[in-house]
Coordinates of C-alpha atoms in Angstrom, one line a residue:
Chain K
M7 CA 98.8 55.9 107.8
T8 CA 99.5 57.1 104.3
I9 CA 99.6 60.8 103.3
I10 CA 96.2 60.5 101.5
Q11 CA 94.6 58.7 104.5
T12 CA 95.9 61.5 106.8
F13 CA 94.6 64.0 104.4
W14 CA 91.1 62.6 104.5
T15 CA 91.3 62.4 108.3
L16 CA 92.2 66.1 108.6
L17 CA 89.7 67.1 105.9
Q18 CA 86.8 65.5 107.7
A19 CA 88.0 66.9 111.1
G20 CA 88.3 70.4 109.6
L21 CA 85.2 70.4 107.6
W22 CA 82.8 68.9 110.1
Q23 CA 84.6 69.9 113.4
K24 CA 82.8 67.1 115.2
S25 CA 85.5 64.8 116.3
L26 CA 89.2 65.1 116.9
P27 CA 91.5 63.6 114.3
V28 CA 93.7 60.7 115.4
L29 CA 97.0 59.9 113.7
D30 CA 98.6 56.5 114.2
S31 CA 102.0 58.2 114.5
P32 CA 103.5 61.6 114.0
L33 CA 104.3 62.6 110.4
S34 CA 107.7 63.4 109.1
K35 CA 108.6 66.9 107.7
E36 CA 108.3 65.5 104.1
E37 CA 104.9 63.9 104.9
W38 CA 103.6 67.2 106.3
Q39 CA 104.9 69.0 103.2
G40 CA 103.0 66.5 101.1
I41 CA 99.8 67.1 103.0
F42 CA 100.2 70.9 102.7
D43 CA 100.9 70.7 98.9
L44 CA 97.8 68.5 98.4
A45 CA 95.7 70.9 100.4
V46 CA 96.9 73.8 98.3
K47 CA 96.3 71.8 95.1
Q48 CA 92.7 71.1 96.1
S49 CA 92.1 74.6 97.4
L50 CA 91.5 73.3 100.9
D51 CA 94.3 75.1 102.7
G52 CA 92.0 76.5 105.4
I53 CA 90.0 73.3 106.0
I54 CA 93.0 71.1 106.3
Y55 CA 94.6 73.7 108.5
D56 CA 91.6 73.6 110.8
G57 CA 91.9 69.8 110.9
M58 CA 95.7 70.1 111.6
M59 CA 95.0 72.5 114.5
M60 CA 92.8 70.0 116.1
L61 CA 95.7 67.6 116.6
P62 CA 97.8 67.6 119.8
E63 CA 100.6 70.1 119.5
E64 CA 103.3 67.4 119.4
Q65 CA 101.7 65.9 116.3
R66 CA 101.5 69.2 114.3
P67 CA 104.0 70.1 111.6
D68 CA 107.2 72.1 112.3
R69 CA 107.2 75.7 113.1
I70 CA 108.1 77.0 109.7
L71 CA 105.4 75.1 107.9
Q72 CA 102.8 76.1 110.5
L73 CA 103.7 79.8 110.0
K74 CA 103.7 79.5 106.2
W75 CA 100.3 77.7 106.3
Y76 CA 98.8 80.2 108.7
G77 CA 100.0 83.0 106.5
R78 CA 98.0 81.6 103.6
V79 CA 94.9 81.0 105.7
N80 CA 95.1 84.4 107.2
N81 CA 95.4 86.1 103.8
N82 CA 92.3 84.1 102.7
V83 CA 90.4 85.5 105.7
Q84 CA 91.4 89.0 104.5
V85 CA 90.2 88.3 101.0
H86 CA 86.8 87.2 102.5
S87 CA 86.5 90.6 104.2
L88 CA 87.1 92.3 100.8
L89 CA 84.8 90.1 98.9
N90 CA 82.0 90.4 101.5
R91 CA 82.3 94.2 101.4
V92 CA 82.3 94.4 97.6
L93 CA 79.4 91.8 97.4
V94 CA 77.1 93.8 99.7
E95 CA 78.0 97.0 97.8
I96 CA 77.3 95.7 94.3
V97 CA 74.1 93.9 95.3
D98 CA 72.9 97.1 96.9
K99 CA 73.7 99.1 93.7
F100 CA 71.9 96.7 91.4
E101 CA 68.9 96.6 93.7
E102 CA 68.7 100.4 93.8
E103 CA 68.5 100.2 90.0
G104 CA 65.6 97.7 90.3
I105 CA 67.7 94.8 89.1
P106 CA 67.2 91.7 91.2
V107 CA 70.3 89.7 91.8
L108 CA 71.1 86.2 93.2
L109 CA 74.5 85.2 94.4
L110 CA 75.9 82.0 92.9
K111 CA 78.2 79.8 94.9
G112 CA 81.3 81.7 96.3
Q113 CA 80.6 83.6 99.5
G114 CA 77.2 82.0 99.7
N115 CA 78.7 78.5 99.7
A116 CA 81.2 79.6 102.4
S117 CA 78.3 80.6 104.7
F118 CA 77.4 76.9 104.9
Y119 CA 80.8 76.0 106.5
E120 CA 81.5 75.8 110.2
N121 CA 84.3 78.3 109.6
P122 CA 83.2 80.3 106.5
Q123 CA 86.4 82.4 106.3
H124 CA 88.5 79.3 106.0
R125 CA 86.8 78.2 102.8
Q126 CA 89.1 79.2 99.9
C127 CA 87.8 82.3 98.3
G128 CA 87.1 82.7 94.6
D129 CA 85.3 85.5 93.0
I130 CA 81.8 87.0 93.0
D131 CA 79.2 85.4 90.6
L132 CA 76.0 87.3 90.3
F133 CA 73.0 85.8 88.5
I134 CA 71.0 88.6 86.8
G135 CA 69.1 86.7 84.1
T136 CA 68.3 87.5 80.5
K137 CA 65.9 90.4 81.0
N138 CA 68.3 92.8 82.9
Y139 CA 71.6 91.4 81.7
E140 CA 72.5 94.1 79.0
R141 CA 71.5 96.9 81.4
A142 CA 73.4 95.4 84.3
C143 CA 76.6 95.1 82.1
R144 CA 76.3 98.8 81.1
L145 CA 75.8 99.8 84.7
I146 CA 78.7 98.0 86.1
K147 CA 81.0 99.3 83.4
D148 CA 79.7 102.9 84.2
W149 CA 80.4 102.1 87.9
G150 CA 84.0 101.5 86.9
M151 CA 84.5 97.8 86.2
N152 CA 88.1 97.3 84.9
N153 CA 89.2 94.9 82.2
A154 CA 85.6 94.0 81.4
E155 CA 85.3 91.1 79.0
E156 CA 82.3 89.2 77.8
S157 CA 81.7 85.6 76.9
G158 CA 78.3 84.3 75.8
K159 CA 77.4 83.4 79.4
H160 CA 78.7 86.3 81.4
L161 CA 80.6 89.6 81.7
H162 CA 83.6 89.5 83.9
G163 CA 86.1 92.1 85.2
E164 CA 87.6 93.7 88.3
W165 CA 85.5 96.0 90.5
H166 CA 86.8 97.6 93.7
G167 CA 89.5 95.0 94.1
A168 CA 87.3 91.9 93.5
H169 CA 86.8 89.8 90.4
I170 CA 83.1 89.9 89.5
E171 CA 81.1 87.9 87.0
V172 CA 77.7 89.1 85.9
H173 CA 75.8 86.1 84.6
R174 CA 73.1 86.1 81.9
F175 CA 72.7 82.4 82.5
A176 CA 73.5 80.5 85.7
A177 CA 75.0 77.7 83.6
V178 CA 75.1 76.6 80.0
L179 CA 74.0 73.1 79.1
H180 CA 75.2 71.7 75.7
N181 CA 71.8 70.1 74.9
P182 CA 69.6 73.0 73.5
A183 CA 66.4 71.5 74.8
K184 CA 67.9 71.0 78.3
Q185 CA 69.4 74.5 78.2
R186 CA 65.9 76.0 77.5
R187 CA 64.5 74.0 80.4
F188 CA 67.3 75.1 82.6
V189 CA 67.0 78.8 81.7
K190 CA 63.3 78.7 82.4
W191 CA 63.8 77.1 85.8
S192 CA 66.6 79.5 86.7
E193 CA 64.7 82.6 85.6
E194 CA 61.9 81.6 88.0
M195 CA 64.4 81.6 90.8
L196 CA 64.9 85.3 90.4
N197 CA 61.4 85.8 91.7
D198 CA 62.3 84.0 94.9
R199 CA 64.8 86.1 96.8
S200 CA 63.7 85.1 100.3
N201 CA 66.7 82.9 100.9
T202 CA 69.5 85.1 102.2
F203 CA 72.7 84.9 104.2
I204 CA 74.6 87.6 106.0
P205 CA 78.4 87.6 105.0
S206 CA 80.4 87.1 108.1
T207 CA 82.0 90.5 108.2
E208 CA 78.9 92.5 107.2
T209 CA 75.4 93.2 108.5
Q210 CA 73.4 93.2 105.3
P211 CA 71.7 90.1 103.9
V212 CA 72.5 88.9 100.4
P213 CA 70.0 86.8 98.4
I214 CA 71.2 83.3 97.4
L215 CA 69.6 80.6 95.3
P216 CA 66.6 78.7 96.8
P217 CA 67.7 75.3 98.3
V218 CA 66.8 72.8 95.6
F219 CA 68.1 75.0 92.8
N220 CA 71.2 75.8 94.9
V221 CA 72.0 72.1 95.4
F222 CA 71.4 71.3 91.8
F223 CA 73.5 74.3 90.6
V224 CA 76.5 73.5 92.9
F225 CA 76.3 69.8 91.8
Y226 CA 76.0 70.8 88.1
H227 CA 78.8 73.3 88.4
L228 CA 81.1 70.6 89.9
L229 CA 80.1 68.1 87.1
H230 CA 80.6 70.7 84.4
H231 CA 84.1 71.6 85.5
F232 CA 85.1 68.0 86.0
S233 CA 83.9 67.3 82.5
S234 CA 85.7 70.2 80.9
S235 CA 89.0 71.2 82.5
G236 CA 89.0 69.7 86.0
V237 CA 87.7 70.3 89.5
G238 CA 89.1 70.2 93.0
L239 CA 87.8 68.8 96.2
R240 CA 86.7 72.3 97.4
Q241 CA 83.6 71.9 95.1
F242 CA 82.8 68.5 96.7
C243 CA 83.1 70.0 100.2
D244 CA 80.7 72.8 99.1
L245 CA 78.1 70.3 98.0
A246 CA 78.5 68.2 101.1
R247 CA 78.1 71.2 103.4
L248 CA 75.0 72.3 101.5
L249 CA 73.4 68.9 101.9
H250 CA 74.3 68.8 105.6
V251 CA 72.8 72.2 106.4
Y252 CA 69.7 71.6 104.2
H253 CA 69.1 68.1 105.6
G254 CA 65.5 67.7 106.5
K255 CA 64.6 70.9 104.7
L256 CA 65.2 70.0 101.1
N257 CA 62.3 69.1 98.8
L258 CA 63.7 65.8 97.7
N259 CA 60.8 65.1 95.3
E260 CA 61.6 68.3 93.5
L261 CA 65.3 67.5 93.4
E262 CA 64.7 64.0 92.2
K263 CA 62.4 65.3 89.5
Q264 CA 65.0 67.8 88.3
L265 CA 67.9 65.4 88.4
K266 CA 66.0 62.8 86.4
G267 CA 64.5 65.5 84.1
F268 CA 68.0 66.6 83.1
G269 CA 69.3 63.0 82.9
L270 CA 71.7 63.6 85.7
M271 CA 70.7 61.1 88.4
R272 CA 73.5 58.6 87.6
Q273 CA 76.1 61.5 87.7
W274 CA 74.7 62.6 91.0
Q275 CA 75.1 59.2 92.5
I276 CA 78.7 58.9 91.3
I277 CA 79.5 62.2 93.0
A278 CA 77.3 61.4 96.1
Y279 CA 79.3 58.3 96.8
L280 CA 82.5 60.4 97.2
L281 CA 80.7 62.8 99.5
V282 CA 79.9 60.0 101.8
H283 CA 83.0 57.9 101.6
H284 CA 85.7 60.5 101.5
I285 CA 84.3 64.0 102.3
G286 CA 82.5 62.5 105.4
L287 CA 78.9 63.5 104.7
A288 CA 76.6 61.2 106.7
Q289 CA 74.9 58.8 104.4
E290 CA 71.5 59.7 105.8
E291 CA 72.1 63.3 104.7
C292 CA 73.0 62.3 101.2
P293 CA 69.9 62.1 98.9
F294 CA 69.7 59.2 96.4
Y295 CA 72.9 57.6 97.6
K296 CA 74.0 54.5 95.7
D297 CA 77.1 52.4 95.9
T298 CA 78.9 53.4 92.7
G299 CA 82.3 52.6 94.1
R300 CA 84.5 51.8 91.1
L301 CA 83.3 54.7 88.9
S302 CA 83.4 57.2 91.8
E303 CA 86.9 56.1 92.8
E304 CA 88.1 56.6 89.2
M305 CA 86.6 60.1 89.3
L306 CA 88.4 60.8 92.5
R307 CA 91.7 59.6 91.1
I308 CA 91.4 62.2 88.3
V309 CA 90.4 65.0 90.8
L310 CA 93.3 64.2 93.0
E311 CA 95.7 64.3 90.1
E312 CA 94.4 67.4 88.4
G313 CA 93.6 69.6 91.4
N314 CA 91.5 72.8 91.5
F315 CA 90.0 73.5 88.1
G316 CA 92.6 71.1 86.6
Y317 CA 95.4 73.6 87.1
Y318 CA 97.8 70.9 88.2
A319 CA 97.1 68.4 85.5
E320 CA 100.2 67.0 83.9
N321 CA 100.8 67.2 80.2
R322 CA 98.6 70.3 79.8
E323 CA 101.4 72.6 79.0
R324 CA 101.6 73.5 75.3
K325 CA 105.1 73.6 74.1
N326 CA 104.7 74.2 70.4
T327 CA 105.3 77.8 69.3
S328 CA 103.2 77.8 66.1
Y329 CA 99.5 78.5 66.3
I330 CA 98.5 75.2 64.5
G331 CA 101.0 73.3 66.6
R332 CA 99.4 74.6 69.8
K333 CA 95.9 73.9 68.5
W334 CA 97.0 70.3 67.8
E335 CA 98.5 69.9 71.2
G336 CA 95.3 71.2 72.7
F337 CA 93.3 68.7 70.7
M338 CA 95.5 65.8 71.9
I339 CA 95.3 66.9 75.5
H340 CA 91.5 67.1 75.2
T341 CA 91.3 63.7 73.5
R342 CA 93.5 62.0 76.2
R343 CA 91.3 63.4 78.9
S344 CA 88.1 62.5 77.3
R345 CA 89.2 58.9 77.0
R346 CA 89.5 58.8 80.8
L347 CA 86.2 60.5 81.3
I348 CA 84.3 58.3 78.9
R349 CA 84.6 55.4 81.4
I350 CA 82.8 57.5 84.1
F351 CA 80.4 59.7 82.3
P352 CA 80.2 58.4 78.7
C353 CA 77.4 60.5 77.2
R354 CA 78.8 63.7 78.9
A355 CA 82.3 63.0 77.8
I356 CA 81.3 62.4 74.2
G357 CA 79.0 65.4 74.1
N358 CA 81.7 67.6 75.7
Y359 CA 84.4 66.3 73.3
I360 CA 82.4 67.0 70.2
S361 CA 81.4 70.5 71.5
V362 CA 85.0 71.5 72.3
V363 CA 86.4 70.1 69.1
C364 CA 83.8 71.9 67.0
R365 CA 84.3 75.1 68.9
G366 CA 88.1 74.8 68.7
T367 CA 88.0 74.1 64.9
K368 CA 85.8 77.1 64.3
V369 CA 88.1 79.4 66.2
A370 CA 91.1 78.0 64.4
I371 CA 89.6 78.4 61.0
K372 CA 88.5 82.0 61.9
S373 CA 92.0 82.9 63.2
L374 CA 93.7 81.5 60.2
F375 CA 91.3 83.3 57.8
N376 CA 91.9 86.6 59.6
H377 CA 95.6 86.0 59.6
N378 CA 95.6 85.4 55.9
N379 CA 93.5 88.4 55.2
K380 CA 96.0 90.6 57.2
K381 CA 98.8 89.2 55.0
I382 CA 97.0 90.2 51.8
Chain S
M1 CA 105.5 107.5 114.9
R2 CA 102.7 105.0 115.5
L3 CA 102.1 101.4 114.9
R4 CA 100.1 101.0 111.7
K5 CA 96.5 99.9 111.9
G6 CA 95.5 96.6 110.4
F7 CA 97.9 94.4 112.3
T8 CA 97.5 92.2 115.3
M9 CA 99.7 89.9 117.3
R10 CA 98.8 86.2 117.5
K11 CA 100.3 83.1 119.0
I12 CA 100.9 80.4 116.3
G13 CA 102.5 77.3 117.7
T14 CA 105.3 78.6 119.9
D15 CA 105.7 81.9 118.0
H16 CA 104.2 85.3 118.7
V17 CA 103.6 86.7 115.3
I18 CA 102.4 90.0 113.8
V19 CA 99.7 89.2 111.2
P20 CA 97.9 91.6 108.9
E21 CA 94.1 91.7 109.3
G22 CA 91.3 93.4 107.5
V23 CA 91.2 94.7 103.9
E24 CA 93.7 97.5 104.2
T25 CA 96.6 95.2 104.7
I26 CA 95.5 92.6 102.2
N27 CA 98.7 92.9 100.1
F28 CA 101.0 92.6 103.1
N29 CA 102.5 89.2 102.3
K30 CA 104.6 88.7 105.5
L31 CA 104.3 87.3 109.0
M32 CA 106.7 88.7 111.6
S33 CA 107.8 86.6 114.4
L34 CA 108.6 88.5 117.6
N35 CA 110.8 87.6 120.5
G36 CA 109.7 88.4 124.1
S37 CA 110.9 92.0 124.3
A38 CA 109.5 92.8 120.9
C39 CA 106.1 91.4 122.0
Y40 CA 106.2 93.5 125.1
L41 CA 107.0 96.7 123.1
W42 CA 104.3 95.9 120.5
E43 CA 101.6 95.5 123.2
S44 CA 102.9 98.6 125.1
L45 CA 102.9 100.9 122.1
Q46 CA 99.4 100.1 120.8
G47 CA 97.4 103.2 119.9
K48 CA 100.2 105.6 121.1
E49 CA 102.6 108.1 119.4
F50 CA 106.1 107.2 120.3
Q51 CA 109.8 107.8 119.5
E52 CA 112.7 105.5 119.8
E53 CA 113.5 107.0 123.2
D54 CA 110.1 105.8 124.5
M55 CA 110.8 102.3 123.3
A56 CA 114.2 102.4 125.1
K57 CA 112.5 103.6 128.3
L58 CA 110.0 100.7 128.1
L59 CA 112.9 98.3 127.8
T60 CA 114.9 99.7 130.7
D61 CA 111.7 99.8 132.8
R62 CA 111.1 96.1 132.3
Y63 CA 114.6 94.6 131.8
E64 CA 117.9 94.9 133.4
V65 CA 119.6 96.6 130.5
A66 CA 121.8 99.7 130.2
E67 CA 120.3 102.8 128.7
D68 CA 122.6 102.9 125.7
T69 CA 122.1 99.2 125.0
A70 CA 118.3 99.7 125.2
M71 CA 118.6 102.7 122.8
I72 CA 120.6 100.7 120.3
D73 CA 118.1 97.8 120.4
A74 CA 115.1 100.2 120.2
K75 CA 116.6 102.0 117.1
K76 CA 117.3 98.6 115.4
L77 CA 113.7 97.4 116.1
A78 CA 112.1 100.7 115.0
D79 CA 114.1 100.7 111.8
H80 CA 113.1 97.1 111.1
W81 CA 109.4 97.8 111.7
I82 CA 109.6 100.9 109.5
Q83 CA 111.2 98.9 106.7
T84 CA 108.7 96.1 107.0
G85 CA 105.8 98.6 107.0
L86 CA 104.5 98.2 110.5
I87 CA 105.0 101.8 111.5
D88 CA 103.5 105.0 110.3
E89 CA 106.1 107.7 110.6

């Protein structure tokens, strides 16, 4: 069994916790290190750890690696406690101010796992919508948000030890007509706050997205990050777990309508193939499944290379010291990546490429203009 | 002194390990592996005020060890736990 085959075996065991993993033969110390490194790269330390712990003791890694691995998993559990506490507190505060909030992904996604506290933590993303956004930003700054910074889509900063993003929009689509359609749909979701979960270390429910929108959003978020900088397997696991838990309860007509309406059915099917063939989602639980083997496997190759949010991608480091030099390097990195993506998601790759190049050029011109003005 | 709150002992593989738990110890980036006598002391001292002499007495109660040896071992362990941040003085 190769390292990657073992990785998939342990991932499926840890994620679904249905059947015990079976290894052909014990792994060497170096092979275990390879599995661990891959788990970290894909932000799946906890899930692969769970799979590993389902092995007979004699097949597990050596003592030192087990302890190191456990340390990471345990720290993640602690971070869950912190995030859950902060989440309940901030949702409460906004609701007291009459601002409805929906939690996007993060702790909400974790609640769909067999062992929520072993899903790698991120931050807290709160969807506020356009109507209350400005007021929500003012309030959270008054409540002591540190290092608050704003992009067009959200305000982000640190609050009570957690990184929080307050979203005006749940997502941003490049196509203006599709963005208008998406904003309208997402704003309607703020009226339906009947879907909740109770964070594992708390007693108060937190509202999350309704099922169809939740599935669509998690899928789109995965696609968006893959198309821009990169995405890890954690996001695939999130989507698989949602589909598993929602199986039999999801309005498939509505989901199909939205995927086709946004022109994303083909992209869905490419990702869905990976959920079934690698993440281990049962095919009957995967809506609109289609055999897109070659394209999906190409996508997976990129995901495995680049890791969580593309942090581990090679040749991403900019070595040039001059501003223009670094901008050029960034342009070449983006061009090389886009050439790979165009085989899988051609329209998306082209649209994204044009958007990033235009944005980067505008920023570069503005910076150079400001720099020259300062000189004068 | 007292054992600091926010730590628990777990068995991981063949090791008994002190691990941080909860939000208060979120920045404690260590795991401490304990031998048999350290495990025994950890469990026996839970929730109690103690001095090094109390640790030494626990050792002599359980093990066939001379008092002065037990005292040396107790002091060494207490110092180590203080340095690591497992004890509130």
